Amino acid sequence: MPTGSGKSLTYQLPAMVASAPVVVVAPLIALMKDQQDKLAEKGVRAAKLDSTLSATEEAEVLEQIARGEHRLIYVTPERLENQQQLALLKRLRPSLLVVDEAHCVSQWGHDFRPAYLALRDARRELGQPPVLALTATATPAVLADIQSQLGMSEPLVVQTGIERPNLFVQVLRTPSEFEKRQQVLSLLRDHKSPGLIYCATIKLATAVHAWLEQHDFVVGLYHGKLSVAAREEAQRGFMEDEVQVMVATNAFGLGIDKPNIRLVVHYNFPDSLETYYQEAGRAGRDAEPARASLLYRLEDKRVQSYFLGGKYPKREETQKLLTTLEQLSQSHAGAIPLSQLAELTGISERHCKVIAAQLESAGIAQRRRGRVSWVRKPESEEELTELLDAYEERRGQDHERLQSMMRYAQSAMCRSRLLHEYFDELISHDCMHCDNCEAHAAGLAAPGIAMPAPLPTSDAATSQARPTSPRSRTV
């Protein structure tokens, strides 16, 4: 369902009549705070468990949850790895487990949030409640990964399309940093209502924030390295229209319900069209006209390529952990804590979690409560090769997604057509609400940019990264 179409109501309304609370897994603290504040305005009590709580506050919230005082309980995926809190939620027998912004299961679970790969275990510990997964953007490959990681069997898939006719999308070619900043000034002066500027790194977001302050804009800053108090104050000021412009990394935005954002600017192009359209969709949630502007500079590819470089476990890491687990099983070591595996192998605990989830999916290992145990050897050389190749293929898919993002920015075609095609939703007409359609209607050449040579990817990686099924929207 498109951003702003009311996905949250699909679990908030049932929570009002269900016999047990609804547990909602959300990726960002800002998202949970926004949802909790909105529910409080309607007189609905909702708890949240995240890192912003002091020990005293957390104890108080847990007591309230135990007494059944909350209809909705928002948690980060990491909180469901906490055995005490998981046991408390299990006693409540949740009526529904919701995974909000479910594309994060696939996008982040294999990357820097391996706790997402443990949600299937958490669901089992909670007594296998029904699962509702929600997102505005998911290709068929991502949809399949979500279903696999959450243990969903033949789920009902509801898709309503991605079309946002009130959102004008454009790409502005900015070959230099000076031209980027001039475009930002022009856009902000033309759009007096609240705006949001996404930057690829904390360093750049901080620099753009300081530069806009020098130009007398009332501007906020939000990124994951700020203190809890600073993040909460930045979010409050933006939501209450005290701040004209928010400069942020992707730590801000998912699920933020601010209807009157008229402008979203991407200072750098993001890693994929999924990410881009999620973030661009923050604009115009009130269905009034809004603009999403992407500042395109080819050199920005270096930033995304750097992020992709260390994203996944390497072949040798998978092989090393596999060998270590087998050796430990032969010495009857039993289930091994992930922290101990990381120490024994020299592999980061984050990558150990990701590899352990991969091995469990193949039936080679089993995960329970932060510990991993050996089940069996790979049945053949082919199975072993498939395991070792798995993240090489994901790396290739990510490069293809980045290339698709660049093709979108460089194309002279209707941008809505390109987006619909990417998400496997073919349309038969141009949108008339993008810069290319506007140029064509005026009898001008659309501002397309010459394509560079495509990044090298394997046929397998490319075929998995491109949409192939009309059941690509979510759940």
Short mmCIF file of C-alpha atoms in Angstrom, two decimals:
data_model
loop_
_atom_site.label_atom_id
_atom_site.label_comp_id
_atom_site.label_asym_id
_atom_site.label_seq_id
_atom_site.Cartn_x
_atom_site.Cartn_y
_atom_site.Cartn_z
CA MET A 1 0.00 0.00 0.00
CA PRO A 2 1.33 3.47 -0.81
CA THR A 3 2.90 5.63 1.88
CA GLY A 4 0.20 7.53 3.76
CA SER A 5 -2.64 5.18 2.78
CA GLY A 6 -3.48 4.09 6.32
CA LYS A 7 -1.57 0.83 6.78
CA SER A 8 -1.33 1.42 10.53
CA LEU A 9 -5.13 1.19 10.86
CA THR A 10 -5.00 -2.45 9.76
CA TYR A 11 -3.61 -3.36 13.19
CA GLN A 12 -4.61 -0.39 15.37
CA LEU A 13 -8.33 -0.97 14.87
CA PRO A 14 -8.20 -4.74 15.58
CA ALA A 15 -6.18 -3.97 18.72
CA MET A 16 -9.18 -2.07 20.10
CA VAL A 17 -11.40 -5.17 20.11
CA ALA A 18 -8.92 -8.06 20.41
CA SER A 19 -8.84 -10.09 23.61
CA ALA A 20 -5.05 -9.74 23.89
CA PRO A 21 -2.60 -6.97 22.98
CA VAL A 22 -1.02 -6.53 19.57
CA VAL A 23 2.79 -6.59 19.42
CA VAL A 24 4.23 -4.28 16.75
CA VAL A 25 7.84 -4.63 15.62
CA ALA A 26 9.14 -1.30 14.30
CA PRO A 27 12.61 -0.42 13.01
CA LEU A 28 13.13 3.11 14.29
CA ILE A 29 12.72 4.88 17.62
CA ALA A 30 11.36 7.94 15.81
CA LEU A 31 8.64 5.83 14.20
CA MET A 32 7.56 4.30 17.52
CA LYS A 33 7.46 7.65 19.27
CA ASP A 34 5.38 9.12 16.46
CA GLN A 35 2.89 6.24 16.59
CA GLN A 36 2.68 6.35 20.39
CA ASP A 37 2.07 10.12 20.40
CA LYS A 38 -0.65 9.86 17.77
CA LEU A 39 -2.43 7.08 19.67
CA ALA A 40 -2.18 9.06 22.94
CA GLU A 41 -3.99 11.95 21.25
CA LYS A 42 -6.85 9.52 20.54
CA GLY A 43 -6.89 8.25 24.11
CA VAL A 44 -5.31 4.87 23.25
CA ARG A 45 -2.62 3.58 25.58
CA ALA A 46 0.36 2.11 23.78
CA ALA A 47 3.66 1.03 25.28
CA LYS A 48 7.06 1.15 23.61
CA LEU A 49 10.19 -0.75 24.52
CA ASP A 50 13.36 0.77 23.14
CA SER A 51 16.74 2.16 24.13
CA THR A 52 15.38 5.60 25.08
CA LEU A 53 13.93 4.26 28.34
CA SER A 54 15.86 4.57 31.57
CA ALA A 55 16.02 1.50 33.81
CA THR A 56 13.29 2.98 36.03
CA GLU A 57 11.07 3.84 33.07
CA GLU A 58 11.55 0.42 31.54
CA ALA A 59 10.62 -1.33 34.79
CA GLU A 60 7.48 0.80 35.03
CA VAL A 61 6.46 0.06 31.42
CA LEU A 62 7.03 -3.67 31.92
CA GLU A 63 4.81 -3.61 35.02
CA GLN A 64 2.07 -1.84 33.04
CA ILE A 65 2.36 -4.40 30.24
CA ALA A 66 2.15 -7.25 32.76
CA ARG A 67 -1.06 -5.72 34.16
CA GLY A 68 -2.56 -5.58 30.67
CA GLU A 69 -2.84 -1.79 30.53
CA HIS A 70 -1.80 -1.42 26.88
CA ARG A 71 -3.62 -2.48 23.71
CA LEU A 72 -0.52 -2.06 21.55
CA ILE A 73 3.08 -2.79 22.45
CA TYR A 74 5.75 -1.36 20.14
CA VAL A 75 9.16 -3.02 20.22
CA THR A 76 12.37 -2.89 18.24
CA PRO A 77 13.44 -6.27 16.82
CA GLU A 78 16.36 -6.32 19.27
CA ARG A 79 13.92 -6.27 22.20
CA LEU A 80 12.51 -9.60 21.05
CA GLU A 81 15.98 -11.08 21.58
CA ASN A 82 15.68 -10.19 25.28
CA GLN A 83 14.49 -13.43 26.88
CA GLN A 84 12.88 -11.79 29.94
CA GLN A 85 10.83 -9.40 27.86
CA LEU A 86 9.97 -12.12 25.36
CA ALA A 87 8.75 -14.33 28.23
CA LEU A 88 6.54 -11.50 29.51
CA LEU A 89 4.98 -10.99 26.08
CA LYS A 90 4.49 -14.75 25.74
CA ARG A 91 2.42 -14.81 28.94
CA LEU A 92 0.12 -12.18 27.41
CA ARG A 93 -0.52 -14.46 24.37
CA PRO A 94 -0.51 -11.65 21.76
CA SER A 95 -3.47 -11.64 19.38
CA LEU A 96 -1.30 -10.45 16.48
CA LEU A 97 2.37 -9.94 15.65
CA VAL A 98 2.85 -7.00 13.30
CA VAL A 99 6.04 -6.28 11.40
CA ASP A 100 5.79 -2.66 10.31
CA GLU A 101 8.00 -1.46 7.44
CA ALA A 102 8.50 -5.15 6.66
CA HIS A 103 10.95 -4.53 3.82
CA CYS A 104 13.48 -3.97 6.64
CA VAL A 105 13.39 -7.74 7.28
CA SER A 106 15.08 -8.22 3.93
CA GLN A 107 16.86 -4.88 3.53
CA TRP A 108 18.39 -4.66 7.00
CA GLY A 109 18.13 -8.19 8.39
CA HIS A 110 21.01 -9.43 6.25
CA ASP A 111 22.93 -6.24 6.91
CA PHE A 112 23.25 -4.22 10.12
CA ARG A 113 20.08 -5.42 11.94
CA PRO A 114 20.43 -9.22 12.17
CA ALA A 115 17.80 -9.16 14.94
CA TYR A 116 15.28 -9.09 12.09
CA LEU A 117 16.41 -12.59 11.14
CA ALA A 118 15.42 -13.79 14.63
CA LEU A 119 11.77 -12.69 14.28
CA ARG A 120 10.76 -16.17 13.17
CA ASP A 121 12.22 -17.53 16.43
CA ALA A 122 10.43 -14.82 18.42
CA ARG A 123 7.13 -15.68 16.75
CA ARG A 124 7.61 -19.32 17.73
CA GLU A 125 8.38 -18.31 21.34
CA LEU A 126 5.21 -16.16 21.40
CA GLY A 127 3.06 -19.13 20.47
CA GLN A 128 2.86 -18.62 16.67
CA PRO A 129 0.40 -15.69 16.64
CA PRO A 130 -0.91 -14.54 13.24
CA VAL A 131 1.56 -12.27 11.43
CA LEU A 132 0.78 -9.06 9.58
CA ALA A 133 3.65 -7.61 7.52
CA LEU A 134 3.29 -4.10 6.11
CA THR A 135 5.31 -2.03 3.67
CA ALA A 136 4.84 0.49 0.90
CA THR A 137 7.64 -0.91 -1.25
CA ALA A 138 8.59 -4.52 -1.98
CA THR A 139 9.73 -6.16 -5.19
CA PRO A 140 8.84 -9.86 -5.68
CA ALA A 141 12.30 -10.90 -4.48
CA VAL A 142 11.92 -8.86 -1.27
CA LEU A 143 8.38 -10.16 -0.77
CA ALA A 144 9.61 -13.75 -1.01
CA ASP A 145 12.41 -13.02 1.47
CA ILE A 146 9.95 -11.46 3.95
CA GLN A 147 7.73 -14.53 3.80
CA SER A 148 10.69 -16.87 4.27
CA GLN A 149 12.25 -14.95 7.17
CA LEU A 150 8.93 -14.63 9.04
CA GLY A 151 7.93 -18.24 8.45
CA MET A 152 4.74 -17.26 6.60
CA SER A 153 3.04 -20.09 4.74
CA GLU A 154 0.91 -19.10 1.73
CA PRO A 155 -0.04 -15.69 3.18
CA LEU A 156 -2.82 -13.54 1.82
CA VAL A 157 -1.09 -10.83 -0.22
CA VAL A 158 -2.91 -7.52 -0.59
CA GLN A 159 -1.53 -4.96 -3.02
CA THR A 160 -3.10 -1.64 -3.91
CA GLY A 161 -0.30 -0.17 -6.03
CA ILE A 162 2.25 2.57 -5.49
CA GLU A 163 0.62 5.43 -7.41
CA ARG A 164 0.81 8.85 -5.71
CA PRO A 165 -0.76 11.33 -8.20
CA ASN A 166 -0.30 14.28 -5.82
CA LEU A 167 3.47 13.75 -5.70
CA PHE A 168 5.55 15.54 -8.36
CA VAL A 169 8.87 13.73 -8.79
CA GLN A 170 11.91 15.24 -10.45
CA VAL A 171 15.63 14.70 -10.89
CA LEU A 172 17.94 17.70 -10.94
CA ARG A 173 21.40 17.20 -12.43
CA THR A 174 23.98 18.70 -10.07
CA PRO A 175 27.53 18.04 -11.32
CA SER A 176 29.17 19.84 -8.40
CA GLU A 177 28.66 20.47 -4.71
CA PHE A 178 28.11 24.17 -5.43
CA GLU A 179 25.25 23.40 -7.82
CA LYS A 180 23.69 21.02 -5.30
CA ARG A 181 23.57 23.73 -2.71
CA GLN A 182 22.16 26.25 -5.16
CA GLN A 183 19.37 23.82 -6.04
CA VAL A 184 18.62 23.27 -2.36
CA LEU A 185 18.32 27.02 -1.79
CA SER A 186 16.04 27.38 -4.80
CA LEU A 187 13.79 24.49 -3.73
CA LEU A 188 13.49 25.66 -0.14
CA ARG A 189 12.69 29.23 -1.18
CA ASP A 190 9.96 27.96 -3.52
CA HIS A 191 8.42 25.69 -0.85
CA LYS A 192 7.69 27.53 2.38
CA SER A 193 6.00 24.58 4.11
CA PRO A 194 8.02 21.94 6.01
CA GLY A 195 10.71 20.16 4.03
CA LEU A 196 12.92 17.13 4.58
CA ILE A 197 16.45 16.71 3.20
CA TYR A 198 18.05 13.26 3.18
CA CYS A 199 21.83 12.94 3.19
CA ALA A 200 23.81 9.74 2.75
CA THR A 201 26.16 10.21 5.73
CA ILE A 202 26.14 11.78 9.18
CA LYS A 203 29.09 13.99 8.23
CA LEU A 204 27.28 15.41 5.21
CA ALA A 205 23.99 15.86 7.09
CA THR A 206 25.83 17.83 9.78
CA ALA A 207 27.53 20.02 7.16
CA VAL A 208 24.31 20.73 5.24
CA HIS A 209 22.51 21.54 8.50
CA ALA A 210 25.20 24.07 9.50
CA TRP A 211 25.21 25.61 6.02
CA LEU A 212 21.41 26.08 6.01
CA GLU A 213 21.57 27.71 9.44
CA GLN A 214 24.03 30.20 7.96
CA HIS A 215 21.38 31.02 5.34
CA ASP A 216 18.85 31.82 8.08
CA PHE A 217 16.64 28.73 7.73
CA VAL A 218 15.08 27.29 10.87
CA VAL A 219 16.55 23.82 10.48
CA GLY A 220 16.72 20.61 12.51
CA LEU A 221 19.22 17.75 12.43
CA TYR A 222 18.49 14.05 12.98
CA HIS A 223 20.83 11.07 12.80
CA GLY A 224 21.53 7.91 14.78
CA LYS A 225 24.60 9.22 16.62
CA LEU A 226 22.77 12.06 18.36
CA SER A 227 21.80 11.65 21.99
CA VAL A 228 18.29 10.41 22.74
CA ALA A 229 17.33 13.86 24.07
CA ALA A 230 18.64 15.60 20.93
CA ARG A 231 16.76 13.20 18.62
CA GLU A 232 13.52 13.58 20.55
CA GLU A 233 13.80 17.37 20.55
CA ALA A 234 14.57 17.45 16.80
CA GLN A 235 11.58 15.26 16.04
CA ARG A 236 9.28 17.25 18.30
CA GLY A 237 10.28 20.56 16.71
CA PHE A 238 9.71 19.23 13.20
CA MET A 239 6.38 17.57 13.99
CA GLU A 240 5.09 20.74 15.67
CA ASP A 241 6.15 23.02 12.78
CA GLU A 242 8.74 24.85 14.85
CA VAL A 243 11.39 23.68 12.37
CA GLN A 244 11.13 24.64 8.71
CA VAL A 245 13.55 22.02 7.37
CA MET A 246 14.78 18.71 8.78
CA VAL A 247 18.18 17.48 7.56
CA ALA A 248 18.52 13.78 8.28
CA THR A 249 20.05 10.45 7.46
CA ASN A 250 17.80 7.46 6.84
CA ALA A 251 17.47 7.11 10.64
CA PHE A 252 14.52 9.50 10.28
CA GLY A 253 11.40 9.07 8.24
CA LEU A 254 9.92 5.56 8.20
CA GLY A 255 6.30 5.78 9.30
CA ILE A 256 6.57 9.44 10.37
CA ASP A 257 3.02 10.76 10.04
CA LYS A 258 3.46 14.45 9.27
CA PRO A 259 0.79 15.23 6.68
CA ASN A 260 1.98 18.68 5.55
CA ILE A 261 5.51 17.91 4.30
CA ARG A 262 5.54 19.61 0.92
CA LEU A 263 9.10 18.82 -0.13
CA VAL A 264 11.51 15.90 0.20
CA VAL A 265 15.01 16.41 -1.21
CA HIS A 266 17.53 13.61 -1.68
CA TYR A 267 20.89 15.33 -1.48
CA ASN A 268 22.48 12.06 -2.63
CA PHE A 269 20.83 9.23 -4.50
CA PRO A 270 20.10 6.28 -2.17
CA ASP A 271 21.00 2.61 -2.60
CA SER A 272 17.82 1.51 -4.38
CA LEU A 273 14.48 2.60 -5.78
CA GLU A 274 12.81 0.91 -2.80
CA THR A 275 14.66 3.21 -0.41
CA TYR A 276 14.11 6.24 -2.62
CA TYR A 277 10.35 5.80 -2.96
CA GLN A 278 9.92 5.04 0.75
CA GLU A 279 11.66 8.27 1.67
CA ALA A 280 10.14 10.38 -1.12
CA GLY A 281 6.75 9.18 0.08
CA ARG A 282 7.09 11.23 3.27
CA ALA A 283 5.90 14.20 1.18
CA GLY A 284 2.22 14.92 0.62
CA ARG A 285 0.65 12.45 3.03
CA ASP A 286 -2.33 14.81 3.23
CA ALA A 287 -3.01 14.16 -0.50
CA GLU A 288 -2.22 17.80 -1.31
CA PRO A 289 0.41 18.59 -4.00
CA ALA A 290 3.99 17.89 -2.90
CA ARG A 291 7.40 17.51 -4.53
CA ALA A 292 10.19 14.93 -4.32
CA SER A 293 13.49 16.18 -5.77
CA LEU A 294 16.54 14.01 -6.33
CA LEU A 295 19.87 15.82 -6.73
CA TYR A 296 21.83 13.60 -9.07
CA ARG A 297 25.60 13.56 -9.20
CA LEU A 298 27.35 10.52 -10.64
CA GLU A 299 30.22 10.78 -8.15
CA ASP A 300 27.79 9.99 -5.31
CA LYS A 301 27.91 6.36 -6.44
CA ARG A 302 31.17 6.06 -4.51
CA VAL A 303 29.33 6.55 -1.22
CA GLN A 304 26.82 3.78 -1.90
CA SER A 305 29.50 1.47 -3.31
CA TYR A 306 31.47 1.92 -0.09
CA PHE A 307 28.43 0.96 2.00
CA LEU A 308 27.85 -2.12 -0.16
CA GLY A 309 31.48 -3.23 0.20
CA GLY A 310 31.25 -4.51 3.78
CA LYS A 311 27.57 -5.25 3.96
CA TYR A 312 27.44 -9.06 3.90
CA PRO A 313 29.48 -11.95 5.35
CA LYS A 314 32.25 -13.18 3.08
CA ARG A 315 32.48 -16.74 1.73
CA GLU A 316 35.41 -17.52 4.00
CA GLU A 317 33.46 -16.31 7.05
CA THR A 318 30.58 -18.67 6.28
CA GLN A 319 33.02 -21.54 5.74
CA LYS A 320 34.90 -20.78 8.97
CA LEU A 321 31.78 -20.63 11.12
CA LEU A 322 30.45 -23.81 9.50
CA THR A 323 33.71 -25.64 10.24
CA THR A 324 33.85 -24.33 13.81
CA LEU A 325 30.30 -25.45 14.56
CA GLU A 326 31.01 -28.93 13.20
CA GLN A 327 34.20 -29.25 15.27
CA LEU A 328 32.39 -28.13 18.41
CA SER A 329 29.60 -30.65 17.78
CA GLN A 330 32.18 -33.45 17.60
CA SER A 331 33.41 -32.46 21.05
CA HIS A 332 29.78 -32.52 22.30
CA ALA A 333 29.86 -28.83 23.13
CA GLY A 334 26.10 -28.43 22.67
CA ALA A 335 24.51 -25.10 21.82
CA ILE A 336 27.11 -22.32 21.61
CA PRO A 337 26.41 -18.65 22.47
CA LEU A 338 26.80 -16.39 19.47
CA SER A 339 29.21 -14.22 21.44
CA GLN A 340 31.45 -17.26 21.98
CA LEU A 341 31.29 -18.19 18.30
CA ALA A 342 32.37 -14.67 17.41
CA GLU A 343 35.30 -14.93 19.80
CA LEU A 344 36.36 -18.36 18.52
CA THR A 345 36.16 -17.45 14.84
CA GLY A 346 37.22 -13.81 14.88
CA ILE A 347 34.04 -12.98 12.94
CA SER A 348 31.94 -10.04 14.12
CA GLU A 349 28.93 -11.04 16.22
CA ARG A 350 26.70 -9.28 13.71
CA HIS A 351 27.97 -11.43 10.84
CA CYS A 352 27.79 -14.53 13.06
CA LYS A 353 24.07 -13.84 13.59
CA VAL A 354 23.48 -13.45 9.86
CA ILE A 355 25.37 -16.64 8.99
CA ALA A 356 23.60 -18.58 11.76
CA ALA A 357 20.24 -17.53 10.33
CA GLN A 358 21.39 -18.65 6.89
CA LEU A 359 22.48 -22.04 8.23
CA GLU A 360 19.20 -22.49 10.07
CA SER A 361 17.23 -21.75 6.90
CA ALA A 362 19.18 -24.57 5.23
CA GLY A 363 18.52 -26.94 8.15
CA ILE A 364 22.25 -27.17 8.97
CA ALA A 365 22.10 -25.39 12.33
CA GLN A 366 19.50 -24.39 14.89
CA ARG A 367 19.16 -21.12 16.78
CA ARG A 368 17.55 -20.81 20.19
CA ARG A 369 17.80 -17.89 22.60
CA GLY A 370 21.06 -16.47 21.32
CA ARG A 371 22.75 -19.86 20.99
CA VAL A 372 23.53 -21.96 17.93
CA SER A 373 23.76 -25.73 17.68
CA TRP A 374 24.94 -28.03 14.89
CA VAL A 375 22.31 -30.18 13.13
CA ARG A 376 24.00 -31.78 10.12
CA LYS A 377 26.68 -31.46 7.48
CA PRO A 378 25.84 -30.08 4.02
CA GLU A 379 24.49 -33.02 2.04
CA SER A 380 26.62 -32.36 -1.03
CA GLU A 381 29.26 -30.13 -2.56
CA GLU A 382 26.43 -28.41 -4.43
CA GLU A 383 24.66 -27.50 -1.19
CA LEU A 384 27.91 -26.23 0.32
CA THR A 385 28.63 -24.14 -2.78
CA GLU A 386 25.11 -22.70 -2.66
CA LEU A 387 25.63 -21.66 0.96
CA LEU A 388 28.97 -20.03 0.24
CA ASP A 389 27.61 -18.27 -2.83
CA ALA A 390 24.45 -16.96 -1.15
CA TYR A 391 25.78 -13.59 -0.05
CA GLU A 392 27.86 -13.18 -3.19
CA GLU A 393 24.54 -13.32 -5.03
CA ARG A 394 22.99 -10.81 -2.64
CA ARG A 395 25.95 -8.51 -3.25
CA GLY A 396 25.29 -8.76 -6.97
CA GLN A 397 21.60 -8.04 -6.43
CA ASP A 398 22.46 -4.94 -4.42
CA HIS A 399 24.71 -3.66 -7.19
CA GLU A 400 21.88 -4.18 -9.68
CA ARG A 401 19.47 -2.29 -7.40
CA LEU A 402 21.96 0.57 -7.25
CA GLN A 403 22.22 0.49 -11.02
CA SER A 404 18.41 0.62 -11.30
CA MET A 405 18.44 3.70 -9.07
CA MET A 406 20.92 5.33 -11.43
CA ARG A 407 18.93 4.33 -14.52
CA TYR A 408 15.89 6.00 -12.99
CA ALA A 409 17.84 9.21 -12.40
CA GLN A 410 19.32 9.22 -15.90
CA SER A 411 16.21 8.30 -17.88
CA ALA A 412 14.13 10.61 -20.08
CA MET A 413 11.06 8.33 -19.69
CA CYS A 414 8.04 8.98 -17.49
CA ARG A 415 9.37 8.42 -13.99
CA SER A 416 6.15 6.87 -12.72
CA ARG A 417 6.31 4.32 -15.54
CA LEU A 418 9.85 3.44 -14.43
CA LEU A 419 8.79 3.08 -10.81
CA HIS A 420 5.75 0.98 -11.69
CA GLU A 421 7.87 -1.24 -13.91
CA TYR A 422 10.43 -1.73 -11.16
CA PHE A 423 7.73 -2.82 -8.73
CA ASP A 424 6.13 -4.99 -11.41
CA GLU A 425 3.05 -2.80 -11.83
CA LEU A 426 2.70 -2.00 -15.51
CA ILE A 427 0.71 1.09 -16.49
CA SER A 428 -0.41 2.11 -19.98
CA HIS A 429 -0.12 5.90 -19.69
CA ASP A 430 2.38 8.55 -18.67
CA CYS A 431 1.83 10.07 -15.24
CA MET A 432 1.94 13.80 -16.09
CA HIS A 433 3.31 14.50 -12.59
CA CYS A 434 7.04 14.17 -13.14
CA ASP A 435 9.70 16.41 -14.67
CA ASN A 436 10.04 14.27 -17.81
CA CYS A 437 6.30 14.30 -18.52
CA GLU A 438 6.25 18.05 -17.90
CA ALA A 439 9.08 18.53 -20.41
CA HIS A 440 7.36 16.35 -23.02
CA ALA A 441 4.08 18.23 -22.60
CA ALA A 442 5.91 21.51 -23.17
CA GLY A 443 7.51 20.13 -26.34
CA LEU A 444 10.95 20.06 -24.73
CA ALA A 445 13.50 17.29 -24.51
CA ALA A 446 13.29 15.55 -21.14
CA PRO A 447 16.37 16.09 -18.97
CA GLY A 448 17.76 12.58 -19.35
CA ILE A 449 21.44 11.84 -18.71
CA ALA A 450 23.70 9.54 -20.70
CA MET A 451 23.92 6.08 -19.16
CA PRO A 452 27.25 4.69 -17.99
CA ALA A 453 28.15 1.09 -18.66
CA PRO A 454 26.16 -1.22 -16.34
CA LEU A 455 27.84 -2.66 -13.30
CA PRO A 456 28.96 -6.28 -13.81
CA THR A 457 26.58 -8.76 -12.20
CA SER A 458 25.91 -12.42 -12.65
CA ASP A 459 22.85 -13.54 -14.60
CA ALA A 460 21.53 -15.17 -11.45
CA ALA A 461 21.93 -12.02 -9.40
CA THR A 462 20.29 -9.88 -12.04
CA SER A 463 17.33 -12.17 -12.51
CA GLN A 464 16.69 -12.28 -8.78
CA ALA A 465 16.98 -8.53 -8.36
CA ARG A 466 14.51 -7.61 -11.10
CA PRO A 467 10.77 -7.90 -10.51
CA THR A 468 9.14 -10.95 -12.08
CA SER A 469 5.76 -11.39 -10.45
CA PRO A 470 2.62 -9.26 -10.19
CA ARG A 471 2.34 -10.30 -6.51
CA SER A 472 5.06 -7.84 -5.58
CA ARG A 473 3.27 -5.57 -3.17
CA THR A 474 2.87 -6.40 0.34
CA VAL A 475 1.30 -7.70 3.02
#
